[in-house]
Amino acid sequence: MNTARLADIAAQAKVSEATVSRVLNGKPGVSATTRQTVLAALDVLGYERPTRLRQRSAGLIGLITPELSNPIFPAFTQVIEQVLTRYGYTPVLCTQTPGGSTEDELVELLVERGVTGIVFISGLHADTTADMERYAKLTGKGVPFVMINGYSPKISAPFISPDDRAAMRMAVQHLVGLGHERIGLAVGPARFVPVERKLEGFAEVLKSQLGLSGAEAAGLVQHSLFSVEGGQAAAGALLDRGCTAIVCGSDLMAFGAIRGARARGLSVPGDVSVVGFDDSPLIAFADPPLTTIRQPVEAMGSAAVNVLLEEIGGNPAQRGEFVFQPELVVRGSTAAARPRP
């Protein structure tokens, strides 16, 4: 490797050229951490690793996600892949596509390839109408797995979830504090566990903060698709019901809600306040920057890998749910309610 490249890599890794040379030539006297830093610098700069430095994988880990168009899924994927790679495992990303591979087909494929374990993100485990027997069969095949976002008492596995009820509490309290009294909730289909929990949290906080009954709270909920178009349709229905603020089940739905409000000549946050959910990458660059509930992706992704590796190592993690606290991130899409005329 020429001197210019050595200098580049040394600068990127913040180590001496001699250290880079030692790592590339497989010489001793370099700590494991420094070695990792130099290899990361190679990867970042787009240089190919010398053949002798390509690690033998400790095993394949399947990662099944519903889609990649919602930026929260690539965010989870990136964290999980980074942590797996740090432990020497090779992540295999499998994405379900409408009309393409189903979760069951992907699982079958991974099991045939001899994967060491599987991480499910927002899979069928989150759908209360799905048959959970498929996961018992997977356990029977001796493949450890962990579930993110969604819980079922019928599945014996570790689960990683954000506290959806607390998220609704935070969002609604923020809006009530700004003087909003008619607050709507735009969410996906009711059959999903995270949606169920958001509905419960929403009803509880409307009762405690505004004294609304369960029936009144239900009248302020609009189910739709978890997409920009779904958010726009739901927002239209909620605006018709006189809502001055809308809490959304995802950031993409919140984008749709903002678009829906603007299509009616309303300004955000002047006329309507909008709160998202996820705080996925790029959300801060929206116009206006989106007030949202942040899922602790970093902590959740790391925890998922750690419990899975415990399972693989023969130390089964707790069967049940590890619940992570979300956080309200206030930006520019929420403001004080306009006084009523």
PDB file of C-alpha atoms in Angstrom, residues 70-334:
ATOM      1  CA  ASN A  70     -39.859   3.927   6.862  1.00  0.00           C
ATOM      2  CA  PRO A  71     -36.494   5.284   8.126  1.00  0.00           C
ATOM      3  CA  ILE A  72     -37.002   3.778  11.612  1.00  0.00           C
ATOM      4  CA  PHE A  73     -36.295   0.280  10.230  1.00  0.00           C
ATOM      5  CA  PRO A  74     -32.930   1.125   8.614  1.00  0.00           C
ATOM      6  CA  ALA A  75     -32.068   2.935  11.884  1.00  0.00           C
ATOM      7  CA  PHE A  76     -32.698  -0.245  13.920  1.00  0.00           C
ATOM      8  CA  THR A  77     -30.930  -2.341  11.281  1.00  0.00           C
ATOM      9  CA  GLN A  78     -27.799  -0.192  11.380  1.00  0.00           C
ATOM     10  CA  VAL A  79     -27.477  -0.346  15.168  1.00  0.00           C
ATOM     11  CA  ILE A  80     -28.074  -4.114  15.272  1.00  0.00           C
ATOM     12  CA  GLU A  81     -25.645  -4.804  12.420  1.00  0.00           C
ATOM     13  CA  GLN A  82     -22.916  -2.682  14.055  1.00  0.00           C
ATOM     14  CA  VAL A  83     -23.246  -4.495  17.393  1.00  0.00           C
ATOM     15  CA  LEU A  84     -23.343  -7.945  15.745  1.00  0.00           C
ATOM     16  CA  THR A  85     -20.241  -7.167  13.690  1.00  0.00           C
ATOM     17  CA  ARG A  86     -18.441  -6.028  16.836  1.00  0.00           C
ATOM     18  CA  TYR A  87     -19.067  -9.490  18.285  1.00  0.00           C
ATOM     19  CA  GLY A  88     -17.838 -11.182  15.104  1.00  0.00           C
ATOM     20  CA  TYR A  89     -21.237 -12.251  13.722  1.00  0.00           C
ATOM     21  CA  THR A  90     -22.399 -11.653  10.167  1.00  0.00           C
ATOM     22  CA  PRO A  91     -25.832 -10.018   9.877  1.00  0.00           C
ATOM     23  CA  VAL A  92     -28.125 -11.166   7.062  1.00  0.00           C
ATOM     24  CA  LEU A  93     -30.802  -8.560   6.336  1.00  0.00           C
ATOM     25  CA  CYS A  94     -34.139  -9.909   5.079  1.00  0.00           C
ATOM     26  CA  THR A  95     -36.899  -7.485   4.108  1.00  0.00           C
ATOM     27  CA  GLN A  96     -40.492  -8.467   3.523  1.00  0.00           C
ATOM     28  CA  THR A  97     -42.033  -6.928   0.438  1.00  0.00           C
ATOM     29  CA  PRO A  98     -45.686  -6.815  -0.581  1.00  0.00           C
ATOM     30  CA  GLY A  99     -46.203  -9.701  -3.003  1.00  0.00           C
ATOM     31  CA  GLY A 100     -42.646 -10.898  -2.280  1.00  0.00           C
ATOM     32  CA  SER A 101     -41.182 -13.009   0.503  1.00  0.00           C
ATOM     33  CA  THR A 102     -43.294 -13.465   3.634  1.00  0.00           C
ATOM     34  CA  GLU A 103     -41.851 -13.635   7.141  1.00  0.00           C
ATOM     35  CA  ASP A 104     -42.341 -17.442   7.172  1.00  0.00           C
ATOM     36  CA  GLU A 105     -40.483 -17.872   3.866  1.00  0.00           C
ATOM     37  CA  LEU A 106     -37.602 -15.717   5.098  1.00  0.00           C
ATOM     38  CA  VAL A 107     -37.388 -17.700   8.346  1.00  0.00           C
ATOM     39  CA  GLU A 108     -37.339 -20.975   6.373  1.00  0.00           C
ATOM     40  CA  LEU A 109     -34.567 -19.628   4.161  1.00  0.00           C
ATOM     41  CA  LEU A 110     -32.496 -18.519   7.174  1.00  0.00           C
ATOM     42  CA  VAL A 111     -32.972 -21.835   8.999  1.00  0.00           C
ATOM     43  CA  GLU A 112     -31.901 -23.723   5.837  1.00  0.00           C
ATOM     44  CA  ARG A 113     -28.748 -21.553   5.734  1.00  0.00           C
ATOM     45  CA  GLY A 114     -27.979 -22.604   9.316  1.00  0.00           C
ATOM     46  CA  VAL A 115     -28.319 -19.205  11.013  1.00  0.00           C
ATOM     47  CA  THR A 116     -27.203 -18.965  14.620  1.00  0.00           C
ATOM     48  CA  GLY A 117     -30.134 -16.732  15.641  1.00  0.00           C
ATOM     49  CA  ILE A 118     -32.822 -14.338  14.359  1.00  0.00           C
ATOM     50  CA  VAL A 119     -33.921 -10.799  15.283  1.00  0.00           C
ATOM     51  CA  PHE A 120     -37.513  -9.934  14.337  1.00  0.00           C
ATOM     52  CA  ILE A 121     -38.424  -6.220  14.047  1.00  0.00           C
ATOM     53  CA  SER A 122     -42.167  -5.398  14.058  1.00  0.00           C
ATOM     54  CA  GLY A 123     -43.009  -8.834  12.665  1.00  0.00           C
ATOM     55  CA  LEU A 124     -46.095 -11.021  12.939  1.00  0.00           C
ATOM     56  CA  HIS A 125     -45.407 -11.228  16.687  1.00  0.00           C
ATOM     57  CA  ALA A 126     -46.840  -7.678  16.852  1.00  0.00           C
ATOM     58  CA  ASP A 127     -50.082  -8.698  15.081  1.00  0.00           C
ATOM     59  CA  THR A 128     -52.694  -9.923  17.559  1.00  0.00           C
ATOM     60  CA  THR A 129     -54.542 -11.801  14.775  1.00  0.00           C
ATOM     61  CA  ALA A 130     -51.486 -13.848  13.634  1.00  0.00           C
ATOM     62  CA  ASP A 131     -50.922 -17.490  14.571  1.00  0.00           C
ATOM     63  CA  MET A 132     -48.095 -17.517  17.131  1.00  0.00           C
ATOM     64  CA  GLU A 133     -47.534 -21.275  16.699  1.00  0.00           C
ATOM     65  CA  ARG A 134     -44.919 -20.481  14.003  1.00  0.00           C
ATOM     66  CA  TYR A 135     -42.555 -19.237  16.745  1.00  0.00           C
ATOM     67  CA  ALA A 136     -42.972 -22.395  18.847  1.00  0.00           C
ATOM     68  CA  LYS A 137     -41.885 -24.373  15.753  1.00  0.00           C
ATOM     69  CA  LEU A 138     -38.817 -22.155  15.436  1.00  0.00           C
ATOM     70  CA  THR A 139     -37.956 -22.789  19.090  1.00  0.00           C
ATOM     71  CA  GLY A 140     -38.391 -26.510  18.357  1.00  0.00           C
ATOM     72  CA  LYS A 141     -35.712 -26.232  15.664  1.00  0.00           C
ATOM     73  CA  GLY A 142     -33.295 -24.880  18.264  1.00  0.00           C
ATOM     74  CA  VAL A 143     -32.917 -21.409  16.698  1.00  0.00           C
ATOM     75  CA  PRO A 144     -32.782 -18.644  19.362  1.00  0.00           C
ATOM     76  CA  PHE A 145     -34.601 -15.412  18.516  1.00  0.00           C
ATOM     77  CA  VAL A 146     -35.508 -12.020  19.957  1.00  0.00           C
ATOM     78  CA  MET A 147     -38.469  -9.746  19.136  1.00  0.00           C
ATOM     79  CA  ILE A 148     -38.462  -5.938  18.803  1.00  0.00           C
ATOM     80  CA  ASN A 149     -41.674  -3.862  18.961  1.00  0.00           C
ATOM     81  CA  GLY A 150     -44.648  -6.058  19.717  1.00  0.00           C
ATOM     82  CA  TYR A 151     -45.384  -8.532  22.488  1.00  0.00           C
ATOM     83  CA  SER A 152     -47.323 -11.775  22.820  1.00  0.00           C
ATOM     84  CA  PRO A 153     -47.610 -13.861  26.009  1.00  0.00           C
ATOM     85  CA  LYS A 154     -48.001 -16.883  23.699  1.00  0.00           C
ATOM     86  CA  ILE A 155     -44.359 -16.662  22.579  1.00  0.00           C
ATOM     87  CA  SER A 156     -41.537 -17.796  24.847  1.00  0.00           C
ATOM     88  CA  ALA A 157     -38.787 -15.325  23.927  1.00  0.00           C
ATOM     89  CA  PRO A 158     -37.203 -12.044  25.037  1.00  0.00           C
ATOM     90  CA  PHE A 159     -39.048  -8.932  23.782  1.00  0.00           C
ATOM     91  CA  ILE A 160     -37.695  -5.388  23.423  1.00  0.00           C
ATOM     92  CA  SER A 161     -40.300  -2.586  23.324  1.00  0.00           C
ATOM     93  CA  PRO A 162     -40.647   1.156  23.856  1.00  0.00           C
ATOM     94  CA  ASP A 163     -43.247   2.243  26.423  1.00  0.00           C
ATOM     95  CA  ASP A 164     -46.047   3.226  24.027  1.00  0.00           C
ATOM     96  CA  ARG A 165     -48.445   4.255  26.826  1.00  0.00           C
ATOM     97  CA  ALA A 166     -45.847   6.609  28.330  1.00  0.00           C
ATOM     98  CA  ALA A 167     -45.207   8.020  24.836  1.00  0.00           C
ATOM     99  CA  MET A 168     -48.856   9.052  24.501  1.00  0.00           C
ATOM    100  CA  ARG A 169     -48.778  10.556  27.975  1.00  0.00           C
ATOM    101  CA  MET A 170     -45.772  12.716  27.056  1.00  0.00           C
ATOM    102  CA  ALA A 171     -47.234  13.853  23.732  1.00  0.00           C
ATOM    103  CA  VAL A 172     -50.687  14.746  25.093  1.00  0.00           C
ATOM    104  CA  GLN A 173     -49.351  16.478  28.239  1.00  0.00           C
ATOM    105  CA  HIS A 174     -47.111  18.607  25.994  1.00  0.00           C
ATOM    106  CA  LEU A 175     -50.101  19.628  23.833  1.00  0.00           C
ATOM    107  CA  VAL A 176     -52.419  20.259  26.815  1.00  0.00           C
ATOM    108  CA  GLY A 177     -49.659  22.456  28.259  1.00  0.00           C
ATOM    109  CA  LEU A 178     -49.851  24.496  25.033  1.00  0.00           C
ATOM    110  CA  GLY A 179     -53.595  24.997  25.549  1.00  0.00           C
ATOM    111  CA  HIS A 180     -54.938  22.355  23.132  1.00  0.00           C
ATOM    112  CA  GLU A 181     -58.215  20.766  24.222  1.00  0.00           C
ATOM    113  CA  ARG A 182     -59.182  18.844  21.111  1.00  0.00           C
ATOM    114  CA  ILE A 183     -56.338  16.457  20.412  1.00  0.00           C
ATOM    115  CA  GLY A 184     -56.600  13.676  17.811  1.00  0.00           C
ATOM    116  CA  LEU A 185     -54.619  10.453  17.410  1.00  0.00           C
ATOM    117  CA  ALA A 186     -53.695   9.151  13.931  1.00  0.00           C
ATOM    118  CA  VAL A 187     -52.490   5.539  14.119  1.00  0.00           C
ATOM    119  CA  GLY A 188     -52.214   2.338  12.120  1.00  0.00           C
ATOM    120  CA  PRO A 189     -54.522  -0.705  12.303  1.00  0.00           C
ATOM    121  CA  ALA A 190     -55.836  -1.613  15.772  1.00  0.00           C
ATOM    122  CA  ARG A 191     -54.675  -5.239  15.543  1.00  0.00           C
ATOM    123  CA  PHE A 192     -51.042  -4.316  16.248  1.00  0.00           C
ATOM    124  CA  VAL A 193     -49.826  -4.438  19.860  1.00  0.00           C
ATOM    125  CA  PRO A 194     -47.981  -1.049  19.744  1.00  0.00           C
ATOM    126  CA  VAL A 195     -51.202   0.557  18.410  1.00  0.00           C
ATOM    127  CA  GLU A 196     -53.306  -1.129  21.112  1.00  0.00           C
ATOM    128  CA  ARG A 197     -50.970   0.273  23.760  1.00  0.00           C
ATOM    129  CA  LYS A 198     -50.967   3.757  22.243  1.00  0.00           C
ATOM    130  CA  LEU A 199     -54.793   3.717  22.302  1.00  0.00           C
ATOM    131  CA  GLU A 200     -54.777   2.752  26.004  1.00  0.00           C
ATOM    132  CA  GLY A 201     -52.227   5.455  26.869  1.00  0.00           C
ATOM    133  CA  PHE A 202     -54.136   8.057  24.825  1.00  0.00           C
ATOM    134  CA  ALA A 203     -57.464   7.287  26.539  1.00  0.00           C
ATOM    135  CA  GLU A 204     -55.832   7.339  30.010  1.00  0.00           C
ATOM    136  CA  VAL A 205     -54.125  10.709  29.515  1.00  0.00           C
ATOM    137  CA  LEU A 206     -57.211  12.359  27.936  1.00  0.00           C
ATOM    138  CA  LYS A 207     -59.187  11.267  30.987  1.00  0.00           C
ATOM    139  CA  SER A 208     -56.604  12.489  33.528  1.00  0.00           C
ATOM    140  CA  GLN A 209     -55.746  15.755  31.710  1.00  0.00           C
ATOM    141  CA  LEU A 210     -59.038  16.774  30.086  1.00  0.00           C
ATOM    142  CA  GLY A 211     -61.652  14.651  31.887  1.00  0.00           C
ATOM    143  CA  LEU A 212     -62.773  12.888  28.685  1.00  0.00           C
ATOM    144  CA  SER A 213     -64.599   9.545  28.839  1.00  0.00           C
ATOM    145  CA  GLY A 214     -63.389   6.438  26.999  1.00  0.00           C
ATOM    146  CA  ALA A 215     -66.048   6.936  24.327  1.00  0.00           C
ATOM    147  CA  GLU A 216     -65.044  10.587  23.832  1.00  0.00           C
ATOM    148  CA  ALA A 217     -61.379   9.582  23.508  1.00  0.00           C
ATOM    149  CA  ALA A 218     -62.290   6.865  20.971  1.00  0.00           C
ATOM    150  CA  GLY A 219     -64.043   9.546  18.890  1.00  0.00           C
ATOM    151  CA  LEU A 220     -60.708  11.372  18.581  1.00  0.00           C
ATOM    152  CA  VAL A 221     -58.862   8.362  17.124  1.00  0.00           C
ATOM    153  CA  GLN A 222     -58.479   7.701  13.402  1.00  0.00           C
ATOM    154  CA  HIS A 223     -56.988   4.410  12.167  1.00  0.00           C
ATOM    155  CA  SER A 224     -55.192   4.455   8.837  1.00  0.00           C
ATOM    156  CA  LEU A 225     -52.064   3.088   7.131  1.00  0.00           C
ATOM    157  CA  PHE A 226     -48.619   3.696   8.677  1.00  0.00           C
ATOM    158  CA  SER A 227     -47.551   5.898   5.748  1.00  0.00           C
ATOM    159  CA  VAL A 228     -47.510   9.511   4.555  1.00  0.00           C
ATOM    160  CA  GLU A 229     -50.767   8.926   2.654  1.00  0.00           C
ATOM    161  CA  GLY A 230     -52.287   7.226   5.693  1.00  0.00           C
ATOM    162  CA  GLY A 231     -51.335  10.176   7.897  1.00  0.00           C
ATOM    163  CA  GLN A 232     -52.829  12.630   5.434  1.00  0.00           C
ATOM    164  CA  ALA A 233     -56.150  10.734   5.271  1.00  0.00           C
ATOM    165  CA  ALA A 234     -56.320  10.376   9.075  1.00  0.00           C
ATOM    166  CA  ALA A 235     -55.512  14.059   9.609  1.00  0.00           C
ATOM    167  CA  GLY A 236     -58.318  15.057   7.243  1.00  0.00           C
ATOM    168  CA  ALA A 237     -60.831  13.080   9.309  1.00  0.00           C
ATOM    169  CA  LEU A 238     -59.501  14.497  12.608  1.00  0.00           C
ATOM    170  CA  LEU A 239     -59.508  18.091  11.329  1.00  0.00           C
ATOM    171  CA  ASP A 240     -63.159  17.573  10.338  1.00  0.00           C
ATOM    172  CA  ARG A 241     -63.771  16.714  14.003  1.00  0.00           C
ATOM    173  CA  GLY A 242     -62.312  20.048  15.086  1.00  0.00           C
ATOM    174  CA  CYS A 243     -58.901  18.856  16.312  1.00  0.00           C
ATOM    175  CA  THR A 244     -56.292  21.593  16.775  1.00  0.00           C
ATOM    176  CA  ALA A 245     -53.494  19.092  17.462  1.00  0.00           C
ATOM    177  CA  ILE A 246     -52.717  15.624  16.102  1.00  0.00           C
ATOM    178  CA  VAL A 247     -50.482  12.945  17.619  1.00  0.00           C
ATOM    179  CA  CYS A 248     -49.278  10.432  15.008  1.00  0.00           C
ATOM    180  CA  GLY A 249     -48.187   6.791  15.285  1.00  0.00           C
ATOM    181  CA  SER A 250     -45.096   7.355  13.136  1.00  0.00           C
ATOM    182  CA  ASP A 251     -43.037  10.216  11.720  1.00  0.00           C
ATOM    183  CA  LEU A 252     -44.176   9.337   8.195  1.00  0.00           C
ATOM    184  CA  MET A 253     -47.817   9.688   9.294  1.00  0.00           C
ATOM    185  CA  ALA A 254     -46.891  13.064  10.836  1.00  0.00           C
ATOM    186  CA  PHE A 255     -45.489  14.219   7.470  1.00  0.00           C
ATOM    187  CA  GLY A 256     -48.817  13.220   5.938  1.00  0.00           C
ATOM    188  CA  ALA A 257     -50.730  15.099   8.646  1.00  0.00           C
ATOM    189  CA  ILE A 258     -48.715  18.271   7.936  1.00  0.00           C
ATOM    190  CA  ARG A 259     -49.380  17.857   4.225  1.00  0.00           C
ATOM    191  CA  GLY A 260     -53.105  17.311   4.939  1.00  0.00           C
ATOM    192  CA  ALA A 261     -53.339  20.455   7.074  1.00  0.00           C
ATOM    193  CA  ARG A 262     -51.553  22.554   4.433  1.00  0.00           C
ATOM    194  CA  ALA A 263     -53.822  21.206   1.691  1.00  0.00           C
ATOM    195  CA  ARG A 264     -56.675  22.868   3.605  1.00  0.00           C
ATOM    196  CA  GLY A 265     -54.837  26.169   3.806  1.00  0.00           C
ATOM    197  CA  LEU A 266     -53.923  25.639   7.481  1.00  0.00           C
ATOM    198  CA  SER A 267     -50.453  26.348   8.820  1.00  0.00           C
ATOM    199  CA  VAL A 268     -48.376  24.058  11.055  1.00  0.00           C
ATOM    200  CA  PRO A 269     -47.944  24.912  13.889  1.00  0.00           C
ATOM    201  CA  GLY A 270     -50.001  28.162  13.596  1.00  0.00           C
ATOM    202  CA  ASP A 271     -53.380  26.464  13.141  1.00  0.00           C
ATOM    203  CA  VAL A 272     -52.570  22.819  13.848  1.00  0.00           C
ATOM    204  CA  SER A 273     -49.866  21.241  16.019  1.00  0.00           C
ATOM    205  CA  VAL A 274     -48.460  17.860  14.926  1.00  0.00           C
ATOM    206  CA  VAL A 275     -46.434  15.321  16.960  1.00  0.00           C
ATOM    207  CA  GLY A 276     -44.659  12.345  15.332  1.00  0.00           C
ATOM    208  CA  PHE A 277     -43.376   9.072  16.738  1.00  0.00           C
ATOM    209  CA  ASP A 278     -39.904   7.447  16.245  1.00  0.00           C
ATOM    210  CA  ASP A 279     -37.523  10.394  15.683  1.00  0.00           C
ATOM    211  CA  SER A 280     -36.061   8.521  12.754  1.00  0.00           C
ATOM    212  CA  PRO A 281     -33.024   9.982  10.950  1.00  0.00           C
ATOM    213  CA  LEU A 282     -33.555  13.149   8.876  1.00  0.00           C
ATOM    214  CA  ILE A 283     -36.723  14.044  10.821  1.00  0.00           C
ATOM    215  CA  ALA A 284     -35.057  17.118  12.347  1.00  0.00           C
ATOM    216  CA  PHE A 285     -34.666  18.491   8.795  1.00  0.00           C
ATOM    217  CA  ALA A 286     -38.410  18.485   8.094  1.00  0.00           C
ATOM    218  CA  ASP A 287     -40.230  21.765   7.564  1.00  0.00           C
ATOM    219  CA  PRO A 288     -41.130  22.675  10.237  1.00  0.00           C
ATOM    220  CA  PRO A 289     -38.719  20.453  12.237  1.00  0.00           C
ATOM    221  CA  LEU A 290     -40.926  17.767  13.749  1.00  0.00           C
ATOM    222  CA  THR A 291     -41.796  17.527  17.441  1.00  0.00           C
ATOM    223  CA  THR A 292     -41.770  13.779  18.016  1.00  0.00           C
ATOM    224  CA  ILE A 293     -41.451  10.936  20.509  1.00  0.00           C
ATOM    225  CA  ARG A 294     -37.987   9.398  20.205  1.00  0.00           C
ATOM    226  CA  GLN A 295     -37.669   5.624  20.339  1.00  0.00           C
ATOM    227  CA  PRO A 296     -34.366   4.766  22.058  1.00  0.00           C
ATOM    228  CA  VAL A 297     -33.150   2.849  18.976  1.00  0.00           C
ATOM    229  CA  GLU A 298     -29.507   2.647  20.079  1.00  0.00           C
ATOM    230  CA  ALA A 299     -30.359   1.147  23.495  1.00  0.00           C
ATOM    231  CA  MET A 300     -33.082  -1.141  22.119  1.00  0.00           C
ATOM    232  CA  GLY A 301     -30.936  -2.471  19.253  1.00  0.00           C
ATOM    233  CA  SER A 302     -27.955  -3.144  21.552  1.00  0.00           C
ATOM    234  CA  ALA A 303     -30.184  -4.864  24.121  1.00  0.00           C
ATOM    235  CA  ALA A 304     -31.725  -7.071  21.420  1.00  0.00           C
ATOM    236  CA  VAL A 305     -28.290  -8.282  20.309  1.00  0.00           C
ATOM    237  CA  ASN A 306     -27.077  -8.767  23.875  1.00  0.00           C
ATOM    238  CA  VAL A 307     -30.032 -10.944  24.912  1.00  0.00           C
ATOM    239  CA  LEU A 308     -29.779 -12.926  21.667  1.00  0.00           C
ATOM    240  CA  LEU A 309     -26.075 -13.601  22.233  1.00  0.00           C
ATOM    241  CA  GLU A 310     -26.860 -14.719  25.808  1.00  0.00           C
ATOM    242  CA  GLU A 311     -29.379 -17.184  24.327  1.00  0.00           C
ATOM    243  CA  ILE A 312     -26.830 -18.398  21.790  1.00  0.00           C
ATOM    244  CA  GLY A 313     -24.274 -18.797  24.586  1.00  0.00           C
ATOM    245  CA  GLY A 314     -26.678 -21.073  26.474  1.00  0.00           C
ATOM    246  CA  ASN A 315     -27.658 -18.523  29.141  1.00  0.00           C
ATOM    247  CA  PRO A 316     -31.337 -17.977  28.293  1.00  0.00           C
ATOM    248  CA  ALA A 317     -32.417 -14.396  28.925  1.00  0.00           C
ATOM    249  CA  GLN A 318     -35.581 -13.585  30.804  1.00  0.00           C
ATOM    250  CA  ARG A 319     -38.718 -14.698  28.958  1.00  0.00           C
ATOM    251  CA  GLY A 320     -40.857 -11.603  28.744  1.00  0.00           C
ATOM    252  CA  GLU A 321     -40.488  -7.952  27.940  1.00  0.00           C
ATOM    253  CA  PHE A 322     -37.750  -5.374  28.406  1.00  0.00           C
ATOM    254  CA  VAL A 323     -39.464  -1.964  28.186  1.00  0.00           C
ATOM    255  CA  PHE A 324     -37.476   1.144  27.189  1.00  0.00           C
ATOM    256  CA  GLN A 325     -38.453   4.722  27.968  1.00  0.00           C
ATOM    257  CA  PRO A 326     -39.134   7.001  25.004  1.00  0.00           C
ATOM    258  CA  GLU A 327     -38.409  10.732  25.099  1.00  0.00           C
ATOM    259  CA  LEU A 328     -40.319  13.777  23.889  1.00  0.00           C
ATOM    260  CA  VAL A 329     -38.235  15.890  21.486  1.00  0.00           C
ATOM    261  CA  VAL A 330     -39.822  19.333  21.108  1.00  0.00           C
ATOM    262  CA  ARG A 331     -39.111  21.093  17.808  1.00  0.00           C
ATOM    263  CA  GLY A 332     -41.099  23.396  15.561  1.00  0.00           C
ATOM    264  CA  SER A 333     -44.303  21.527  14.641  1.00  0.00           C
ATOM    265  CA  THR A 334     -46.122  22.268  17.932  1.00  0.00           C
TER     266      THR A 334
END
